[in-house]
Every structure is written in structure tokens, then in C-alpha cells.
Amino acid sequence: MLEFPPNIVPNGAVASIVDRGGVQRGASALRVDRLGNHYRIAMTLPPLDDEDGARVVVSRLIRAKRKGLRVPYPLLSVDQSGCGTGVVVDGAGQTGGSIRIRGLPPYAIVREGFWFSIESSNGQHYLHNNGADAGAGIDGRATLSVDDTMLRRSFADGARVYLARPMIEGLIDGSEQDWELAVDHNTRIEFTIEEAA
């Protein structure tokens, strides 16, 4: 899994949920939910006028078609750092639409709409959006809603949860990847990452 250098930050993004369910229509409409919902994000990088930086980004995007790419999910001006950086999964074998976590600061609140990723034992991140306010007790434990995509795998007890800097990772979407070679030496790059699971 590849990552960009830390100074490469997108200046635009369009996020979407890939919904594996659907609506069956007949005499009445029926929503059929299926497992496998996940996220996709199209990102735009600002013009890269640094020749070395542009070269590295293009090189990594080419290789990410096969190896995958991991980037921080853009939080814009939302500050989620009050949730701490030592948050982990609280108990193995969890499934369904919620996940228990521990390691939050006492009485911290994970707000509805906060983004977070859970890192599996093999290092893969799974992006989620918290569906309801969740307050930690004095013990730093809380239960987050993940019914946006449901848990796509069972995580080990102690698996790391990224609230301050959630990550999205997956494959570069599309059959080709292109970049602009401008005479002003500003390289403009757009790409789409779709979660693999």
C-alpha cells in the first residue's frame, strides 16, 4: 500500500458511498440491503510546481493502480483531535452496525458525522462515518454507530481506530490514469480511490 509524501494535500474532493443494496420495484417499493457498502473519493491536487514532488506523486499513482493507495480522509475544518490518538477496538469478534471502542479521553464525545478508520491486523484501513453522538464514560469507552457500511470484517481486540486522522485506502479507479504536462511546469492531477472491501 502506497502513500503520498506528507506535504501532498488535496485541494478538492468528492466523496461518495458505494451502495451494494437497492430498491426492488413492483406493486410497492422494497429496499433490499446487502453487505459490501464502502466509500469512494475523487481527489484533486493543487498544481504541483515542485518538479520533485510532482514526479514522486505521478510515480506513486502509476504504481497504486496495482498496489493501492492510502490517503488521509479530508476533514476540512472539522477538528476531531479531541477524541485522542490512543483509541482501539474494545473486544474481538464484533459484527453488525456498531463497534465498541476504548482509549478515548474521559467524557469525550464522538459526534455524529465524525469520520474514522479502523486498521485491521494486516494494516488495511476501513473508513466509517459515525451515525450518532457517542459519549465516553470516565473509563474512556464508547460505542460507535457503523451502520453506514456495517462492519465489513471482524477486528481484533486492540485494533487501532483513527479518529484524529482517518484514512481511506483502496485501488485507483478507472482503466487509465492521466496527468497534465503544462508548459508552465505546473502538474495538475486528479484521481479516484475506491475502497477494496
PDB file of C-alpha atoms in Angstrom:
ATOM      1  CA  MET A   1       0.000   0.000   0.000  1.00  0.00           C
ATOM      2  CA  LEU A   2       1.487   3.320  -1.097  1.00  0.00           C
ATOM      3  CA  GLU A   3       1.175   6.751   0.496  1.00  0.00           C
ATOM      4  CA  PHE A   4       1.985  10.264  -0.723  1.00  0.00           C
ATOM      5  CA  PRO A   5       4.705  12.380   0.904  1.00  0.00           C
ATOM      6  CA  PRO A   6       3.232  14.268   3.905  1.00  0.00           C
ATOM      7  CA  ASN A   7       3.342  17.651   2.130  1.00  0.00           C
ATOM      8  CA  ILE A   8       0.960  16.478  -0.640  1.00  0.00           C
ATOM      9  CA  VAL A   9      -2.563  17.522   0.378  1.00  0.00           C
ATOM     10  CA  PRO A  10      -5.656  17.646  -1.869  1.00  0.00           C
ATOM     11  CA  ASN A  11      -7.378  20.954  -2.534  1.00  0.00           C
ATOM     12  CA  GLY A  12     -10.658  19.338  -3.574  1.00  0.00           C
ATOM     13  CA  ALA A  13     -12.532  16.097  -3.032  1.00  0.00           C
ATOM     14  CA  VAL A  14     -15.862  14.493  -3.913  1.00  0.00           C
ATOM     15  CA  ALA A  15     -16.777  11.606  -1.616  1.00  0.00           C
ATOM     16  CA  SER A  16     -19.477   9.018  -2.276  1.00  0.00           C
ATOM     17  CA  ILE A  17     -20.803   5.833  -0.763  1.00  0.00           C
ATOM     18  CA  VAL A  18     -20.946   2.762  -2.996  1.00  0.00           C
ATOM     19  CA  ASP A  19     -24.273   1.133  -2.079  1.00  0.00           C
ATOM     20  CA  ARG A  20     -24.494  -2.608  -2.800  1.00  0.00           C
ATOM     21  CA  GLY A  21     -28.185  -2.658  -1.897  1.00  0.00           C
ATOM     22  CA  GLY A  22     -31.046  -1.351  -3.975  1.00  0.00           C
ATOM     23  CA  VAL A  23     -34.770  -0.836  -4.348  1.00  0.00           C
ATOM     24  CA  GLN A  24     -36.953  -3.534  -5.891  1.00  0.00           C
ATOM     25  CA  ARG A  25     -39.996  -2.060  -7.560  1.00  0.00           C
ATOM     26  CA  GLY A  26     -43.272  -3.767  -8.206  1.00  0.00           C
ATOM     27  CA  ALA A  27     -46.654  -3.134  -6.648  1.00  0.00           C
ATOM     28  CA  SER A  28     -44.691  -1.415  -3.890  1.00  0.00           C
ATOM     29  CA  ALA A  29     -41.077  -0.409  -3.440  1.00  0.00           C
ATOM     30  CA  LEU A  30     -38.898  -2.570  -1.212  1.00  0.00           C
ATOM     31  CA  ARG A  31     -35.431  -1.591  -0.026  1.00  0.00           C
ATOM     32  CA  VAL A  32     -33.043  -4.573  -0.091  1.00  0.00           C
ATOM     33  CA  ASP A  33     -29.855  -4.062   1.898  1.00  0.00           C
ATOM     34  CA  ARG A  34     -26.774  -6.083   1.030  1.00  0.00           C
ATOM     35  CA  LEU A  35     -23.393  -6.206   2.688  1.00  0.00           C
ATOM     36  CA  GLY A  36     -20.451  -4.599   0.942  1.00  0.00           C
ATOM     37  CA  ASN A  37     -21.197  -0.866   1.098  1.00  0.00           C
ATOM     38  CA  HIS A  38     -17.969   1.132   1.068  1.00  0.00           C
ATOM     39  CA  TYR A  39     -16.588   4.548   0.146  1.00  0.00           C
ATOM     40  CA  ARG A  40     -15.025   6.134  -2.918  1.00  0.00           C
ATOM     41  CA  ILE A  41     -13.400   9.554  -3.109  1.00  0.00           C
ATOM     42  CA  ALA A  42     -12.272  11.612  -6.103  1.00  0.00           C
ATOM     43  CA  MET A  43      -9.426  13.950  -5.174  1.00  0.00           C
ATOM     44  CA  THR A  44      -7.798  16.892  -6.895  1.00  0.00           C
ATOM     45  CA  LEU A  45      -4.309  18.010  -6.021  1.00  0.00           C
ATOM     46  CA  PRO A  46      -3.358  21.668  -6.347  1.00  0.00           C
ATOM     47  CA  PRO A  47      -1.000  22.465  -9.223  1.00  0.00           C
ATOM     48  CA  LEU A  48       2.341  20.963  -8.274  1.00  0.00           C
ATOM     49  CA  ASP A  49       5.062  23.416  -9.276  1.00  0.00           C
ATOM     50  CA  ASP A  50       7.718  21.460  -7.392  1.00  0.00           C
ATOM     51  CA  GLU A  51       9.293  19.216 -10.026  1.00  0.00           C
ATOM     52  CA  ASP A  52      10.466  16.628  -7.485  1.00  0.00           C
ATOM     53  CA  GLY A  53       7.084  16.484  -5.720  1.00  0.00           C
ATOM     54  CA  ALA A  54       5.156  16.141  -8.980  1.00  0.00           C
ATOM     55  CA  ARG A  55       7.462  13.380 -10.189  1.00  0.00           C
ATOM     56  CA  VAL A  56       7.009  11.402  -6.950  1.00  0.00           C
ATOM     57  CA  VAL A  57       3.208  11.797  -6.968  1.00  0.00           C
ATOM     58  CA  VAL A  58       2.922  10.629 -10.587  1.00  0.00           C
ATOM     59  CA  SER A  59       5.226   7.685  -9.879  1.00  0.00           C
ATOM     60  CA  ARG A  60       3.181   6.595  -6.862  1.00  0.00           C
ATOM     61  CA  LEU A  61      -0.133   6.951  -8.693  1.00  0.00           C
ATOM     62  CA  ILE A  62       1.150   4.731 -11.512  1.00  0.00           C
ATOM     63  CA  ARG A  63       2.155   2.037  -9.021  1.00  0.00           C
ATOM     64  CA  ALA A  64      -1.005   2.481  -6.930  1.00  0.00           C
ATOM     65  CA  LYS A  65      -3.053   1.029  -9.802  1.00  0.00           C
ATOM     66  CA  ARG A  66      -1.630  -2.342  -8.721  1.00  0.00           C
ATOM     67  CA  LYS A  67      -0.606  -1.817  -5.108  1.00  0.00           C
ATOM     68  CA  GLY A  68      -3.315   0.532  -3.823  1.00  0.00           C
ATOM     69  CA  LEU A  69      -3.115   3.970  -2.208  1.00  0.00           C
ATOM     70  CA  ARG A  70      -3.788   5.214   1.329  1.00  0.00           C
ATOM     71  CA  VAL A  71      -4.508   8.902   1.983  1.00  0.00           C
ATOM     72  CA  PRO A  72      -5.934  10.847   4.931  1.00  0.00           C
ATOM     73  CA  TYR A  73      -9.665  11.485   4.565  1.00  0.00           C
ATOM     74  CA  PRO A  74     -10.116  15.282   4.193  1.00  0.00           C
ATOM     75  CA  LEU A  75     -11.787  16.599   7.362  1.00  0.00           C
ATOM     76  CA  LEU A  76     -11.664  20.228   6.171  1.00  0.00           C
ATOM     77  CA  SER A  77     -12.111  22.434   9.249  1.00  0.00           C
ATOM     78  CA  VAL A  78     -13.625  19.721  11.485  1.00  0.00           C
ATOM     79  CA  ASP A  79     -11.316  19.115  14.446  1.00  0.00           C
ATOM     80  CA  GLN A  80     -11.626  15.534  15.681  1.00  0.00           C
ATOM     81  CA  SER A  81      -8.354  15.573  17.647  1.00  0.00           C
ATOM     82  CA  GLY A  82     -10.223  15.908  20.965  1.00  0.00           C
ATOM     83  CA  CYS A  83     -11.041  12.217  20.640  1.00  0.00           C
ATOM     84  CA  GLY A  84      -7.392  11.333  21.217  1.00  0.00           C
ATOM     85  CA  THR A  85      -4.936   9.164  19.345  1.00  0.00           C
ATOM     86  CA  GLY A  86      -4.859   6.047  21.522  1.00  0.00           C
ATOM     87  CA  VAL A  87      -8.305   4.730  20.580  1.00  0.00           C
ATOM     88  CA  VAL A  88      -8.637   0.991  19.935  1.00  0.00           C
ATOM     89  CA  VAL A  89     -11.338  -1.631  19.358  1.00  0.00           C
ATOM     90  CA  ASP A  90     -12.758  -2.903  22.666  1.00  0.00           C
ATOM     91  CA  GLY A  91     -13.284  -6.649  22.227  1.00  0.00           C
ATOM     92  CA  ALA A  92     -12.731  -9.066  19.356  1.00  0.00           C
ATOM     93  CA  GLY A  93     -15.377 -10.640  17.140  1.00  0.00           C
ATOM     94  CA  GLN A  94     -17.740  -7.682  16.817  1.00  0.00           C
ATOM     95  CA  THR A  95     -20.132  -7.655  13.854  1.00  0.00           C
ATOM     96  CA  GLY A  96     -23.093  -5.605  12.697  1.00  0.00           C
ATOM     97  CA  GLY A  97     -23.841  -1.901  12.869  1.00  0.00           C
ATOM     98  CA  SER A  98     -21.887  -0.785  15.934  1.00  0.00           C
ATOM     99  CA  ILE A  99     -18.405  -1.131  17.387  1.00  0.00           C
ATOM    100  CA  ARG A 100     -17.200  -0.769  20.961  1.00  0.00           C
ATOM    101  CA  ILE A 101     -14.025   1.274  21.449  1.00  0.00           C
ATOM    102  CA  ARG A 102     -11.788   2.266  24.358  1.00  0.00           C
ATOM    103  CA  GLY A 103      -8.952   4.733  24.884  1.00  0.00           C
ATOM    104  CA  LEU A 104     -10.961   7.943  24.472  1.00  0.00           C
ATOM    105  CA  PRO A 105     -10.269  10.787  26.894  1.00  0.00           C
ATOM    106  CA  PRO A 106     -12.762  10.671  29.812  1.00  0.00           C
ATOM    107  CA  TYR A 107     -16.131  12.128  28.806  1.00  0.00           C
ATOM    108  CA  ALA A 108     -15.030  12.766  25.210  1.00  0.00           C
ATOM    109  CA  ILE A 109     -17.834  12.919  22.663  1.00  0.00           C
ATOM    110  CA  VAL A 110     -17.529  11.362  19.218  1.00  0.00           C
ATOM    111  CA  ARG A 111     -20.030  13.453  17.275  1.00  0.00           C
ATOM    112  CA  GLU A 112     -22.455  12.213  14.658  1.00  0.00           C
ATOM    113  CA  GLY A 113     -20.805  12.626  11.275  1.00  0.00           C
ATOM    114  CA  PHE A 114     -17.235  12.208  12.567  1.00  0.00           C
ATOM    115  CA  TRP A 115     -15.129  10.087  10.225  1.00  0.00           C
ATOM    116  CA  PHE A 116     -12.877   7.320  11.484  1.00  0.00           C
ATOM    117  CA  SER A 117     -10.983   4.361  10.113  1.00  0.00           C
ATOM    118  CA  ILE A 118     -10.195   1.035  11.724  1.00  0.00           C
ATOM    119  CA  GLU A 119      -6.890  -0.647  10.897  1.00  0.00           C
ATOM    120  CA  SER A 120      -7.054  -4.421  10.521  1.00  0.00           C
ATOM    121  CA  SER A 121      -4.310  -6.798  11.635  1.00  0.00           C
ATOM    122  CA  ASN A 122      -2.892  -6.793   8.083  1.00  0.00           C
ATOM    123  CA  GLY A 123      -2.702  -2.970   8.035  1.00  0.00           C
ATOM    124  CA  GLN A 124      -5.759  -2.268   5.855  1.00  0.00           C
ATOM    125  CA  HIS A 125      -7.940   0.707   6.829  1.00  0.00           C
ATOM    126  CA  TYR A 126     -11.750   0.612   6.695  1.00  0.00           C
ATOM    127  CA  LEU A 127     -13.439   4.033   6.598  1.00  0.00           C
ATOM    128  CA  HIS A 128     -16.652   4.680   8.564  1.00  0.00           C
ATOM    129  CA  ASN A 129     -18.923   7.612   9.394  1.00  0.00           C
ATOM    130  CA  ASN A 130     -20.258   7.715  12.958  1.00  0.00           C
ATOM    131  CA  GLY A 131     -24.070   7.634  12.865  1.00  0.00           C
ATOM    132  CA  ALA A 132     -24.884   9.102  16.299  1.00  0.00           C
ATOM    133  CA  ASP A 133     -23.271  11.097  19.095  1.00  0.00           C
ATOM    134  CA  ALA A 134     -21.381   8.727  21.394  1.00  0.00           C
ATOM    135  CA  GLY A 135     -20.107   9.867  24.763  1.00  0.00           C
ATOM    136  CA  ALA A 136     -17.299   8.146  26.620  1.00  0.00           C
ATOM    137  CA  GLY A 137     -17.530   7.489  30.322  1.00  0.00           C
ATOM    138  CA  ILE A 138     -14.788   8.052  32.861  1.00  0.00           C
ATOM    139  CA  ASP A 139     -13.274   4.781  31.577  1.00  0.00           C
ATOM    140  CA  GLY A 140     -12.884   6.154  28.015  1.00  0.00           C
ATOM    141  CA  ARG A 141     -15.217   3.548  26.486  1.00  0.00           C
ATOM    142  CA  ALA A 142     -17.973   4.231  23.939  1.00  0.00           C
ATOM    143  CA  THR A 143     -19.959   2.508  21.209  1.00  0.00           C
ATOM    144  CA  LEU A 144     -19.894   4.000  17.706  1.00  0.00           C
ATOM    145  CA  SER A 145     -22.534   3.503  15.021  1.00  0.00           C
ATOM    146  CA  VAL A 146     -21.188   1.979  11.804  1.00  0.00           C
ATOM    147  CA  ASP A 147     -24.483   1.220  10.095  1.00  0.00           C
ATOM    148  CA  ASP A 148     -23.309   3.309   7.120  1.00  0.00           C
ATOM    149  CA  THR A 149     -21.414   0.298   5.784  1.00  0.00           C
ATOM    150  CA  MET A 150     -21.769  -2.191   8.658  1.00  0.00           C
ATOM    151  CA  LEU A 151     -18.587  -3.834   9.873  1.00  0.00           C
ATOM    152  CA  ARG A 152     -17.000  -5.388   6.806  1.00  0.00           C
ATOM    153  CA  ARG A 153     -14.784  -7.653   8.861  1.00  0.00           C
ATOM    154  CA  SER A 154     -14.246  -8.692  12.453  1.00  0.00           C
ATOM    155  CA  PHE A 155     -11.410  -6.773  14.107  1.00  0.00           C
ATOM    156  CA  ALA A 156      -9.054  -7.989  16.806  1.00  0.00           C
ATOM    157  CA  ASP A 157      -9.265  -6.603  20.309  1.00  0.00           C
ATOM    158  CA  GLY A 158      -6.922  -3.613  20.393  1.00  0.00           C
ATOM    159  CA  ALA A 159      -7.103  -2.864  16.644  1.00  0.00           C
ATOM    160  CA  ARG A 160      -6.246   0.809  16.159  1.00  0.00           C
ATOM    161  CA  VAL A 161      -9.056   3.318  15.499  1.00  0.00           C
ATOM    162  CA  TYR A 162      -8.075   6.565  13.727  1.00  0.00           C
ATOM    163  CA  LEU A 163     -10.332   9.469  14.722  1.00  0.00           C
ATOM    164  CA  ALA A 164      -7.876  12.374  14.622  1.00  0.00           C
ATOM    165  CA  ARG A 165      -6.607  11.409  11.145  1.00  0.00           C
ATOM    166  CA  PRO A 166      -8.867   8.830   9.466  1.00  0.00           C
ATOM    167  CA  MET A 167      -7.541   7.141   6.350  1.00  0.00           C
ATOM    168  CA  ILE A 168      -9.182   5.905   3.174  1.00  0.00           C
ATOM    169  CA  GLU A 169      -7.379   3.288   1.174  1.00  0.00           C
ATOM    170  CA  GLY A 170      -8.106   1.234  -1.861  1.00  0.00           C
ATOM    171  CA  LEU A 171      -7.473   0.910  -5.526  1.00  0.00           C
ATOM    172  CA  ILE A 172      -7.143   3.722  -8.033  1.00  0.00           C
ATOM    173  CA  ASP A 173     -10.373   3.648 -10.036  1.00  0.00           C
ATOM    174  CA  GLY A 174     -10.554   3.673 -13.829  1.00  0.00           C
ATOM    175  CA  SER A 175      -8.773   1.927 -16.649  1.00  0.00           C
ATOM    176  CA  GLU A 176      -6.172   4.662 -17.069  1.00  0.00           C
ATOM    177  CA  GLN A 177      -4.528   7.385 -15.034  1.00  0.00           C
ATOM    178  CA  ASP A 178      -3.544  10.683 -16.586  1.00  0.00           C
ATOM    179  CA  TRP A 179      -1.904  13.930 -15.558  1.00  0.00           C
ATOM    180  CA  GLU A 180      -1.422  17.257 -17.288  1.00  0.00           C
ATOM    181  CA  LEU A 181       2.000  18.262 -18.573  1.00  0.00           C
ATOM    182  CA  ALA A 182       1.697  22.032 -18.781  1.00  0.00           C
ATOM    183  CA  VAL A 183       4.198  24.434 -20.317  1.00  0.00           C
ATOM    184  CA  ASP A 184       4.149  26.446 -17.077  1.00  0.00           C
ATOM    185  CA  HIS A 185       5.538  23.316 -15.345  1.00  0.00           C
ATOM    186  CA  ASN A 186       2.526  23.056 -13.009  1.00  0.00           C
ATOM    187  CA  THR A 187       1.381  19.434 -12.910  1.00  0.00           C
ATOM    188  CA  ARG A 188      -2.369  19.040 -12.297  1.00  0.00           C
ATOM    189  CA  ILE A 189      -3.517  15.653 -11.000  1.00  0.00           C
ATOM    190  CA  GLU A 190      -6.922  14.117 -10.272  1.00  0.00           C
ATOM    191  CA  PHE A 191      -7.582  10.553  -9.143  1.00  0.00           C
ATOM    192  CA  THR A 192     -10.262   8.387  -7.533  1.00  0.00           C
ATOM    193  CA  ILE A 193      -9.727   5.848  -4.753  1.00  0.00           C
ATOM    194  CA  GLU A 194     -12.343   3.161  -4.129  1.00  0.00           C
ATOM    195  CA  GLU A 195     -12.132   1.025  -1.021  1.00  0.00           C
ATOM    196  CA  ALA A 196     -11.340  -2.577  -1.877  1.00  0.00           C
ATOM    197  CA  ALA A 197     -13.622  -4.053   0.780  1.00  0.00           C
TER     198      ALA A 197
END
